[in-house]
Amino acid sequence: MKKFFTLRNTRVVGFFALAILLLGIVPGPLILAKNWYLMGNFTNVALLSLISLGVWLTFSMGRINIGQGAFALIGGYASAYCVSKLGWSFWVSLPLAGILASAIGVIIGLPILRLRGVYFAMVSLTLTQVTTLLALSDTMAPITGSSQGISNLPSPPALTIFGMTLIPSFDSLPDTKVGFYYLSVFLLLAGFLLMYRLAHSRQGILARSLQQNEELASSIGVNVARLRLISFAISSFLGGIGGAVFIANLQSISPSAFVVKDSVDFMLYCFVGGLSNVVGPIVGATVLYFAWDWLSVMGNYQLFIYASAMISMMLFLPNGLLSIKIDGLLDFFNSKKQAIADKKNGAKAKPSKRRK
Amino acid sequence: MEIVVNGVYLGAQYALIALGLTLIFGLMNVLNFAHGQMFVLGGFVTYGVTERLFSGLHFPLAIAFFLGVIAAALVLMVVGGLFERLFFRTVINRSARDESTMLLAAGTAFLLDSVILILFGQQQKGMPDGQKLIDGVFSWGSVLIAYDRILVAGISFIMIVGFILYMQWSRTGRAMRALAQDKMAARLMGVNVDFYTMLGFAFGAALAGIVGGLLFSVTGINSGLGDPTSIKAFTMVMLGGAGVVSGAIMGGFILGMLESVLLSLLPLIGLGDLTHFIIFASLMVFLAIRPQGLMGKPWG
């Protein structure tokens, strides 16, 4: 068992929080250079990472969640409906989208969270497909607009509380994209800190115990069902929020906004980054998104190269990108600290315990 | 009545798809994401061979088609075997968590998707010249079914029965069943685990390819069919219980029947587009009562 509040971990968190904050400063030059394209990419990466963080949470308790696309779609539709048909402010619809996604997550989670391993993966994959079909159906057309979806969503207005403008209207910015950029980076930062806190809180550690042995966990008095449900609710909440912002950024929604492939992608981000660390999905989303983007020059062979790269990564780094550095660093730091402690105690330096 | 017959026809094919998936799952605990893509590849191989033999070499259509299906089975067998040998075995040996094979499986699905796109393009392909395997429609009272569907259903039935017999009585089948039950014990009993795992994967892939080939003769094939097919296969396996042969067959027939019945009844009350939603909702209710599926061992 790793210690979670070691000096190194605090540093890693600080480093990544800083890195995400830096992303917030980067747009300065980007705005000046009017490089909207690159900024748009960063926006997407931040949102996709946010959505994948939810998937990571379900992963941490041993459930393979391939249904996150469904919750992103639900969140997107909820927000789009509130904004376009009910005329509400985007800022009101955003939390509503999250809450609705999370409520549906609870309803669906009640029966299916009991399933394990591949069973859960299969059901959640089916869930994505069914949500897409439901959004396409004529029966739901009054809400979802069927295959055409809802388009021409207005950009978020100003958010004022007691006459104080917290967030300026996105239309007043040099480009609405700037607003979305800041919004998504801020949300990712908030999501990351929340998830880090959560993963290292009592609940997070209990969740990891579920991943190892549920019967044992429940036998020592962990309320397994409740824990799973809460985690799944948080996960779908993040999905809903991320989906809503994504849709607002696109200014339109259709059933194809989030499909099975996206759900699989969210899962892949977590895998590629590594499941052992909260940073995993963020790293994975960044790497895969930009890899896909850069490979687009290859035309027909884009998917082929992407898939081959993914397979070879799996062959050589089966535990994710972070598995190299983090574990290596961890050993390095631990052995150093051990050596210092040993020196202080005047004991002989023990050989560092390295993972085989 | 026609609904029931249609359901049996759909069910026979679905069962064959689910068999391949459940075989791979039972042997290796791998969820083969690429199953739908293997199905599509099988269809395209059949198309390629049939087209070449029929239009180029002027074989009779039926012979060209059956050679095509056999070719599909062989190609998919090689593909499946290679995937297992080169990719899955390595990752299973190296990875810290079982779930890591899911990423690999998704990767192979993407790989097959791209190969299919590069080789065959995006167009829908059907039988050459729009011909049918057998012309004509079988009518009996109110039941109307095209002959080629009956033929395809018949072949599927024979395949299913043959597969069960093979698994039940042959040495290979016994070895595979032993593997699915307990890997360690099978190894101790002198079963060549590596070889039979590979063979099982190859068989699973070949089954997918054969269904792809068969279905191609009736409805044609296109590159977009991969994911929906995988999802249907997952649903069937969930219904019947993962890793259990009888479960896969039952799941296939139940789903085929449900689809056939709901697709013809629901439009009457104006809810035709909710068919799959209703199937999914009932699946969830069912799983809430019986999480391991109809025939499954608890927790697969």
XYZ file of C-alpha atoms in Angstrom:
656
model
C 0.000 0.000 0.000
C 1.360 3.379 -0.978
C 1.279 6.237 1.465
C -0.852 8.985 0.097
C 0.322 12.010 1.977
C 3.981 11.729 1.319
C 5.946 14.814 0.455
C 6.231 13.697 -3.128
C 2.527 13.316 -3.629
C 1.803 16.771 -2.360
C 4.376 18.000 -4.822
C 2.815 16.091 -7.684
C -0.590 17.535 -6.884
C 0.851 20.994 -6.546
C 2.662 20.536 -9.816
C -0.410 19.476 -11.724
C -2.632 22.087 -10.147
C -0.037 24.624 -11.181
C 0.156 23.155 -14.654
C -3.601 23.444 -15.056
C -3.447 26.999 -13.720
C -0.708 27.724 -16.221
C -3.073 26.565 -18.907
C -5.220 29.426 -17.731
C -2.382 31.874 -18.312
C -1.328 30.423 -21.640
C -4.290 31.891 -23.538
C -2.786 35.350 -23.071
C -0.317 34.900 -25.941
C -2.793 32.662 -27.733
C -5.461 35.375 -27.665
C -2.947 37.931 -28.845
C -1.871 35.607 -31.633
C -5.529 34.824 -32.307
C -4.733 31.117 -32.395
C -8.330 30.083 -31.747
C -7.746 26.620 -33.132
C -5.149 25.600 -30.582
C -7.152 27.202 -27.824
C -10.250 25.315 -28.932
C -8.244 22.110 -28.710
C -7.170 22.918 -25.180
C -10.788 23.646 -24.282
C -11.867 20.265 -25.604
C -9.068 18.470 -23.804
C -10.014 20.139 -20.529
C -13.662 19.154 -20.922
C -12.899 15.608 -21.997
C -10.544 15.269 -19.041
C -13.274 16.512 -16.731
C -15.692 13.911 -18.064
C -13.046 11.174 -17.840
C -12.316 12.058 -14.222
C -15.755 10.664 -13.467
C -14.898 7.464 -15.282
C -11.702 7.260 -13.291
C -13.681 7.439 -10.057
C -15.768 4.438 -11.044
C -12.582 2.690 -12.106
C -11.047 3.261 -8.713
C -13.722 1.131 -7.133
C -13.307 -1.609 -9.690
C -16.078 -0.859 -12.170
C -15.302 -0.390 -15.838
C -17.571 2.455 -16.828
C -18.224 2.707 -20.560
C -21.458 4.610 -20.100
C -20.112 8.073 -19.462
C -21.080 9.241 -22.949
C -24.703 8.674 -21.985
C -24.431 11.019 -19.021
C -22.589 13.619 -21.052
C -25.394 13.434 -23.612
C -28.048 13.704 -20.911
C -26.294 16.720 -19.409
C -25.952 18.305 -22.821
C -29.616 17.839 -23.670
C -30.746 19.048 -20.256
C -28.759 22.236 -20.597
C -29.711 22.776 -24.238
C -33.394 22.268 -23.441
C -33.346 24.681 -20.517
C -31.519 27.332 -22.498
C -33.354 27.082 -25.794
C -36.907 25.985 -24.932
C -37.302 27.369 -21.415
C -35.126 30.410 -21.966
C -33.192 29.975 -18.756
C -29.694 31.249 -18.227
C -26.842 28.893 -19.060
C -25.525 29.302 -15.529
C -28.746 27.946 -14.104
C -28.870 25.060 -16.544
C -25.282 23.969 -15.874
C -25.785 22.682 -12.320
C -29.197 21.361 -13.325
C -27.573 19.318 -16.087
C -25.166 17.852 -13.587
C -27.885 17.091 -11.057
C -30.151 15.494 -13.652
C -27.318 13.316 -14.975
C -26.463 12.328 -11.446
C -30.096 11.528 -10.590
C -30.372 9.293 -13.645
C -27.053 7.784 -12.659
C -28.520 6.852 -9.296
C -31.652 5.321 -10.829
C -29.657 3.255 -13.305
C -26.918 2.568 -10.820
C -29.234 0.956 -8.298
C -29.713 -2.228 -10.311
C -26.516 -2.352 -12.345
C -23.863 -1.371 -9.819
C -24.220 -4.804 -8.307
C -22.727 -6.225 -11.480
C -19.016 -6.693 -11.619
C -16.160 -6.621 -14.033
C -17.092 -7.333 -17.584
C -20.805 -7.488 -16.759
C -20.866 -3.882 -15.676
C -18.771 -2.876 -18.665
C -21.221 -4.496 -21.066
C -24.296 -2.943 -19.476
C -22.772 0.504 -19.378
C -21.769 0.213 -23.015
C -25.339 -0.714 -23.896
C -26.524 2.264 -21.876
C -24.669 4.654 -24.169
C -26.170 3.117 -27.254
C -29.667 3.218 -25.805
C -29.347 6.867 -24.816
C -28.290 7.748 -28.333
C -31.233 5.818 -29.759
C -33.594 7.450 -27.295
C -32.373 10.905 -28.291
C -32.951 9.949 -31.929
C -36.453 8.621 -31.382
C -39.569 10.482 -32.493
C -41.219 9.896 -29.156
C -38.655 12.088 -27.448
C -38.625 14.634 -30.289
C -40.390 17.441 -28.342
C -37.416 17.500 -25.982
C -34.505 16.336 -28.076
C -35.502 17.535 -31.526
C -34.945 14.021 -32.875
C -32.119 13.633 -35.386
C -31.757 17.356 -35.998
C -31.115 18.048 -32.349
C -31.170 21.564 -30.998
C -29.058 24.190 -32.674
C -28.329 27.910 -32.372
C -27.759 27.774 -28.654
C -27.001 31.261 -27.333
C -23.635 31.787 -25.718
C -23.693 32.093 -21.931
C -24.876 35.477 -20.664
C -23.344 37.428 -17.827
C -23.692 35.993 -14.351
C -24.511 38.664 -11.804
C -25.237 38.206 -8.141
C -26.463 41.219 -6.110
C -25.492 43.548 -8.918
C -21.944 42.240 -9.012
C -20.830 40.720 -12.296
C -19.081 37.454 -11.511
C -18.703 36.241 -15.069
C -18.994 38.642 -17.984
C -21.284 37.800 -20.870
C -19.395 35.598 -23.311
C -20.530 37.812 -26.170
C -18.611 40.734 -24.724
C -15.316 38.817 -24.923
C -12.981 39.171 -27.929
C -14.163 35.687 -28.856
C -16.698 33.496 -27.075
C -14.110 30.719 -27.262
C -11.978 32.570 -24.726
C -14.812 32.376 -22.239
C -15.255 28.667 -22.797
C -11.554 28.153 -22.480
C -11.412 29.754 -19.064
C -14.600 28.074 -17.975
C -13.422 24.593 -18.916
C -9.970 25.041 -17.438
C -11.552 26.292 -14.228
C -13.963 23.370 -14.137
C -11.159 20.907 -14.776
C -9.135 22.418 -11.962
C -12.104 22.237 -9.618
C -12.860 18.686 -10.744
C -9.275 17.616 -10.317
C -8.963 19.046 -6.809
C -12.299 17.531 -5.817
C -11.280 14.170 -7.202
C -7.894 14.293 -5.551
C -9.446 15.160 -2.224
C -11.994 12.424 -2.728
C -9.513 9.770 -3.790
C -7.418 10.382 -0.715
C -10.268 10.817 1.677
C -11.791 8.042 3.737
C -14.308 7.391 1.020
C -11.673 7.124 -1.674
C -9.645 4.649 0.304
C -12.779 2.628 1.021
C -13.584 2.721 -2.675
C -10.193 1.260 -3.454
C -10.853 -1.472 -0.949
C -13.931 -2.400 -3.001
C -11.711 -2.834 -6.005
C -9.704 -5.436 -4.159
C -12.313 -7.401 -2.288
C -15.912 -6.390 -1.899
C -16.962 -9.186 0.406
C -14.159 -8.421 2.800
C -14.969 -4.721 2.728
C -18.618 -5.334 3.470
C -17.774 -7.804 6.186
C -15.889 -5.147 8.125
C -18.873 -2.838 7.971
C -18.398 -0.791 4.819
C -21.739 0.098 3.299
C -20.708 -1.128 -0.111
C -23.902 -0.338 -1.992
C -24.090 3.222 -0.690
C -20.432 3.881 -1.435
C -20.765 2.635 -4.992
C -23.889 4.665 -5.573
C -22.311 7.873 -4.294
C -19.253 7.368 -6.474
C -21.378 6.651 -9.513
C -23.516 9.723 -8.816
C -20.436 11.935 -8.631
C -19.118 10.330 -11.786
C -22.297 10.991 -13.740
C -22.480 14.503 -12.288
C -19.083 15.284 -13.798
C -20.230 13.692 -17.049
C -23.342 15.862 -17.114
C -21.464 19.093 -16.361
C -18.775 18.360 -18.928
C -21.362 17.463 -21.544
C -23.324 20.645 -20.910
C -20.280 22.890 -21.367
C -19.194 20.912 -24.412
C -22.588 21.401 -26.009
C -22.671 25.099 -25.146
C -19.269 25.452 -26.784
C -20.485 23.708 -29.929
C -23.690 25.802 -29.773
C -25.699 22.834 -30.959
C -26.524 19.306 -29.882
C -27.557 16.227 -31.807
C -27.744 12.551 -30.813
C -24.331 12.008 -32.364
C -22.671 14.452 -29.959
C -21.741 11.584 -27.647
C -21.891 8.067 -29.022
C -20.481 4.692 -28.049
C -17.099 5.621 -29.457
C -16.893 8.596 -27.107
C -17.750 6.418 -24.149
C -15.004 4.023 -25.154
C -12.683 7.000 -25.572
C -13.343 8.202 -22.037
C -12.451 4.764 -20.785
C -9.322 4.742 -22.952
C -8.160 8.109 -21.593
C -8.162 6.596 -18.130
C -6.318 3.478 -19.271
C -3.733 5.308 -21.317
C -2.989 7.736 -18.524
C -2.930 5.049 -15.898
C -5.492 4.010 -13.343
C -3.366 4.407 -10.273
C -3.350 8.177 -10.191
C -5.975 10.915 -10.406
C -3.840 12.648 -13.008
C -4.185 9.625 -15.291
C -7.290 10.630 -17.223
C -5.971 14.161 -17.767
C -2.683 12.875 -19.168
C -4.503 10.278 -21.262
C -6.997 12.753 -22.679
C -4.256 15.219 -23.583
C -2.048 12.631 -25.242
C -4.782 10.840 -27.162
C -6.591 13.992 -28.239
C -3.506 15.621 -29.663
C -2.216 12.374 -31.143
C -5.522 11.974 -32.974
C -5.395 15.589 -34.079
C -1.870 15.396 -35.415
C -2.550 12.134 -37.209
C -5.352 13.705 -39.205
C -2.818 14.610 -41.897
C -2.542 10.880 -42.578
C -6.038 10.782 -44.069
C -7.302 7.256 -44.460
C -4.493 5.841 -42.387
C -5.251 8.031 -39.364
C -7.257 5.405 -37.537
C -4.850 2.667 -38.532
C -1.817 4.415 -37.075
C -3.757 5.510 -34.012
C -4.928 1.961 -33.353
C -1.462 0.504 -33.934
C 0.055 3.048 -31.573
C -2.539 2.189 -28.967
C -1.910 -1.526 -29.291
C 1.851 -1.159 -29.133
C 1.505 1.109 -26.119
C -0.544 -1.604 -24.495
C 2.107 -4.166 -25.313
C 4.966 -2.191 -23.860
C 3.250 -0.102 -21.181
C 0.235 -2.126 -20.128
C -0.311 -0.139 -16.948
C -0.591 3.263 -18.539
C 1.709 6.120 -19.405
C 2.086 7.213 -15.816
C 3.256 3.798 -14.738
C 6.792 4.500 -15.886
C 7.493 7.815 -14.283
C 5.351 7.760 -11.193
C 6.427 4.380 -9.949
C 10.045 5.051 -10.784
C 9.945 8.412 -9.043
C 8.145 6.956 -6.082
C 10.795 4.329 -5.583
C 13.502 6.891 -6.047
C 12.061 9.270 -3.475
C 11.188 6.583 -1.009
C 14.641 5.085 -1.145
C 16.190 8.499 -0.657
C 13.969 9.324 2.287
C 14.615 5.930 3.697
C 18.320 6.517 3.421
C 18.059 9.884 5.169
C 15.910 8.439 7.929
C 18.310 5.570 8.353
C 21.231 7.944 8.623
C 19.410 9.935 11.292
C 18.697 6.817 13.253
C 22.242 5.744 12.837
C 21.091 2.495 11.369
C 22.637 0.793 8.431
C 21.098 1.850 5.141
C 18.698 -0.824 4.173
C 18.446 -1.813 0.557
C 15.483 0.039 -0.888
C 12.389 -2.004 -1.446
C 11.916 -1.926 -5.157
C 8.976 -3.353 -6.968
C 10.062 -6.203 -9.083
C -46.894 -16.279 -36.688
C -44.628 -14.540 -39.134
C -43.254 -12.601 -36.175
C -42.258 -15.819 -34.468
C -40.572 -17.195 -37.569
C -38.708 -13.946 -38.033
C -37.677 -14.105 -34.422
C -36.278 -17.582 -34.902
C -34.367 -16.424 -37.958
C -32.885 -13.447 -36.107
C -32.283 -15.549 -33.028
C -30.292 -18.183 -34.892
C -27.895 -15.570 -36.188
C -27.657 -13.702 -32.920
C -26.962 -16.924 -31.074
C -24.092 -17.676 -33.426
C -22.596 -14.231 -32.829
C -23.008 -14.540 -29.081
C -21.415 -18.001 -29.115
C -18.156 -16.636 -30.466
C -18.104 -13.815 -27.935
C -18.893 -16.038 -25.004
C -16.278 -18.580 -26.067
C -13.571 -15.934 -26.029
C -14.869 -14.549 -22.778
C -15.085 -17.904 -21.091
C -11.594 -18.941 -22.081
C -9.698 -15.741 -21.498
C -11.886 -13.419 -19.470
C -11.448 -10.936 -22.279
C -14.340 -8.838 -23.480
C -13.764 -8.858 -27.202
C -14.721 -5.363 -28.302
C -13.704 -6.211 -31.817
C -16.342 -8.907 -32.194
C -18.623 -6.717 -34.295
C -15.679 -5.677 -36.435
C -14.771 -9.334 -36.947
C -18.347 -9.895 -38.038
C -18.073 -7.069 -40.567
C -14.699 -8.298 -41.806
C -16.224 -11.737 -42.344
C -18.976 -10.177 -44.406
C -16.505 -8.287 -46.549
C -14.253 -11.293 -47.104
C -17.297 -13.252 -48.216
C -18.251 -10.383 -50.468
C -14.773 -10.189 -51.969
C -14.502 -13.912 -52.676
C -18.063 -14.278 -53.944
C -17.733 -11.273 -56.209
C -14.441 -12.478 -57.678
C -15.577 -16.061 -58.222
C -19.030 -15.175 -59.534
C -18.309 -12.229 -61.818
C -14.714 -13.031 -62.697
C -14.611 -16.804 -62.947
C -18.340 -17.422 -63.535
C -18.851 -19.888 -60.709
C -22.467 -20.646 -59.861
C -23.557 -18.164 -57.216
C -24.263 -20.713 -54.499
C -20.825 -22.330 -54.789
C -19.091 -18.973 -54.970
C -20.967 -17.905 -51.860
C -20.166 -20.998 -49.828
C -16.514 -20.753 -50.779
C -16.744 -17.140 -49.655
C -18.128 -18.089 -46.245
C -15.433 -20.711 -45.802
C -12.812 -18.163 -46.783
C -14.271 -15.751 -44.240
C -14.079 -18.398 -41.528
C -10.455 -19.188 -42.378
C -9.349 -15.562 -42.598
C -11.017 -14.695 -39.307
C -9.511 -17.742 -37.692
C -6.051 -16.564 -38.660
C -6.820 -13.024 -37.529
C -8.189 -14.238 -34.212
C -5.272 -16.561 -33.621
C -2.752 -13.841 -34.400
C -4.500 -11.350 -32.144
C -4.403 -13.782 -29.275
C -0.824 -14.877 -29.821
C 0.656 -11.444 -30.475
C -1.461 -9.078 -28.429
C -3.679 -10.547 -25.754
C -1.288 -13.132 -24.385
C 1.491 -10.586 -24.016
C -0.677 -8.041 -22.278
C -2.300 -10.544 -19.940
C 1.128 -11.680 -18.886
C 2.474 -8.193 -18.323
C -0.390 -6.163 -17.019
C -1.127 -5.488 -13.382
C -4.904 -5.444 -13.742
C -7.209 -7.700 -15.693
C -9.113 -4.760 -17.103
C -6.120 -3.604 -19.100
C -7.086 -6.042 -21.821
C -10.118 -3.852 -22.446
C -7.919 -1.102 -23.815
C -6.200 -3.651 -26.003
C -9.540 -5.008 -27.178
C -10.713 -1.500 -28.019
C -7.432 -0.959 -29.853
C -7.933 -4.078 -31.935
C -11.481 -2.942 -32.701
C -10.132 0.359 -34.005
C -7.450 -1.500 -35.939
C -9.956 -3.777 -37.650
C -12.238 -0.816 -38.330
C -9.429 1.027 -40.065
C -8.314 -2.038 -42.022
C -11.895 -2.551 -43.211
C -12.143 1.111 -44.211
C -8.842 1.059 -46.069
C -9.538 -2.210 -47.882
C -13.248 -1.968 -48.607
C -14.324 1.647 -48.268
C -17.539 2.913 -46.785
C -20.044 1.629 -49.288
C -22.760 -0.848 -48.586
C -22.008 -4.115 -50.347
C -24.540 -6.745 -51.285
C -24.611 -9.882 -53.378
C -23.180 -9.348 -56.870
C -25.746 -8.002 -59.348
C -28.242 -7.741 -56.515
C -29.001 -11.442 -56.870
C -30.335 -13.626 -54.134
C -28.951 -16.916 -53.035
C -32.274 -18.558 -53.735
C -35.094 -16.619 -55.288
C -38.630 -16.859 -54.162
C -40.699 -16.617 -51.038
C -42.020 -19.421 -48.930
C -45.669 -18.968 -48.060
C -47.722 -21.055 -45.734
C -50.991 -19.594 -44.583
C -50.210 -16.112 -43.409
C -46.467 -16.759 -43.134
C -44.248 -15.248 -45.789
C -40.500 -15.770 -45.618
C -37.886 -15.438 -48.290
C -36.147 -18.725 -49.043
C -32.686 -17.313 -48.524
C -33.597 -16.405 -44.959
C -34.726 -19.948 -44.295
C -31.489 -21.214 -45.743
C -29.411 -18.863 -43.628
C -31.361 -19.751 -40.491
C -30.933 -23.438 -41.345
C -27.190 -23.121 -41.752
C -27.011 -21.198 -38.488
C -28.912 -23.965 -36.729
C -26.593 -26.607 -38.109
C -23.607 -24.532 -37.042
C -24.961 -24.114 -33.520
C -25.727 -27.794 -33.121
C -22.387 -28.722 -34.631
C -20.611 -26.372 -32.284
C -22.346 -27.805 -29.234
C -21.560 -31.358 -30.292
C -17.990 -30.406 -30.986
C -17.575 -28.771 -27.597
C -19.264 -31.723 -25.937
C -17.542 -34.664 -27.539
C -14.284 -33.745 -29.220
C -10.955 -33.713 -27.458
C -10.472 -30.047 -28.324
C -13.909 -29.174 -27.020
C -13.295 -30.994 -23.777
C -9.978 -29.224 -23.344
C -11.597 -25.852 -23.912
C -14.377 -26.541 -21.450
C -11.825 -27.599 -18.909
C -9.936 -24.376 -19.518
C -13.018 -22.252 -19.068
C -13.743 -23.950 -15.766
C -10.352 -23.861 -14.160
C -7.192 -22.864 -15.903
C -4.811 -24.170 -13.287
C -6.479 -27.548 -12.990
C -6.521 -27.926 -16.751
C -2.834 -27.157 -16.888
C -2.156 -29.753 -14.211
C -4.128 -32.314 -16.184
C -1.766 -31.806 -19.073
C -3.857 -29.528 -21.248
C -1.755 -27.316 -23.469
C -3.295 -24.106 -22.146
C -1.594 -21.663 -24.506
C -2.485 -23.610 -27.608
C -6.112 -24.157 -26.717
C -6.612 -20.549 -25.652
C -5.352 -19.460 -29.027
C -7.550 -22.003 -30.741
C -10.559 -20.825 -28.775
C -9.962 -17.227 -29.753
C -9.566 -18.304 -33.368
C -12.831 -20.273 -33.210
C -14.674 -17.352 -31.656
C -13.443 -15.051 -34.393
C -14.304 -17.600 -37.077
C -17.880 -17.842 -35.760
C -18.214 -14.081 -36.009
C -16.857 -14.227 -39.548
C -19.276 -16.947 -40.592
C -22.301 -15.007 -39.362
C -20.987 -11.952 -41.141
C -20.776 -13.978 -44.330
C -24.241 -15.467 -43.900
C -25.937 -12.189 -43.072
C -24.211 -10.510 -45.997
C -26.164 -12.747 -48.370
C -29.470 -11.415 -47.045
C -29.003 -7.826 -45.983
C -25.597 -6.821 -47.302
C -22.789 -5.409 -45.230
C -21.237 -2.032 -44.525
C -18.409 -0.763 -42.382
C -20.692 0.939 -39.871
C -22.161 -2.312 -38.567
C -19.317 -3.157 -36.207
C -20.278 -1.310 -33.036
C -24.019 -2.042 -33.106
C -23.270 -5.726 -33.626
C -20.871 -5.791 -30.689
C -23.474 -4.118 -28.511
C -26.144 -6.614 -29.488
C -23.746 -9.449 -28.760
C -23.018 -7.947 -25.338
C -26.736 -7.721 -24.597
C -27.243 -11.377 -25.465
C -24.304 -12.471 -23.379
C -25.619 -10.432 -20.447
C -29.020 -12.027 -20.799
C -27.738 -15.561 -20.908
C -24.771 -15.258 -18.581
C -21.211 -14.559 -19.666
C -18.953 -17.430 -20.575
C -21.700 -20.047 -20.739
C -22.443 -21.638 -24.096
C -26.078 -22.509 -23.402
C -26.607 -19.016 -22.049
C -25.304 -17.427 -25.212
C -27.662 -19.485 -27.351
C -30.655 -18.683 -25.160
C -29.699 -15.030 -25.011
C -29.465 -14.926 -28.786
C -32.875 -16.455 -29.318
C -34.510 -14.333 -26.637
C -33.130 -11.131 -28.095
C -34.082 -12.167 -31.636
C -37.608 -12.962 -30.513
C -37.940 -9.772 -28.446
C -36.746 -7.640 -31.317
C -39.050 -9.318 -33.773
C -42.090 -9.095 -31.509
C -41.497 -5.561 -30.267
C -40.611 -4.236 -33.708
C -43.937 -5.430 -35.050
C -46.147 -4.664 -32.045
C -44.842 -1.342 -30.763
C -45.450 0.634 -33.965
C -49.122 -0.241 -33.554
C -49.228 1.990 -30.493
C -46.859 4.543 -31.991
C -43.780 3.677 -29.980
C -41.796 1.795 -32.612
C -38.644 3.815 -32.102
C -38.492 2.915 -28.441
C -37.921 -0.786 -29.119
C -34.315 -0.841 -28.069
C -34.966 1.359 -25.095
C -37.616 -1.053 -23.861
C -35.319 -4.020 -24.404
C -32.609 -2.269 -22.431
C -34.981 -1.262 -19.653
C -36.199 -4.837 -19.312
C -32.605 -6.044 -19.346
C -31.873 -3.783 -16.388
C -34.901 -4.975 -14.478
C -33.894 -8.535 -15.225
C -30.333 -7.946 -14.087
C -31.569 -6.330 -10.909
C -33.273 -9.614 -10.106
C -30.673 -11.946 -11.509
C -27.289 -10.274 -11.934
C -25.543 -13.324 -13.330
C -27.877 -13.778 -16.291
C -30.010 -16.812 -17.018
C -27.365 -19.504 -16.983
C -24.308 -17.700 -15.663
C -22.192 -18.536 -12.729
C -22.366 -15.800 -10.116
C -19.885 -13.075 -11.003
C -18.759 -14.832 -14.178
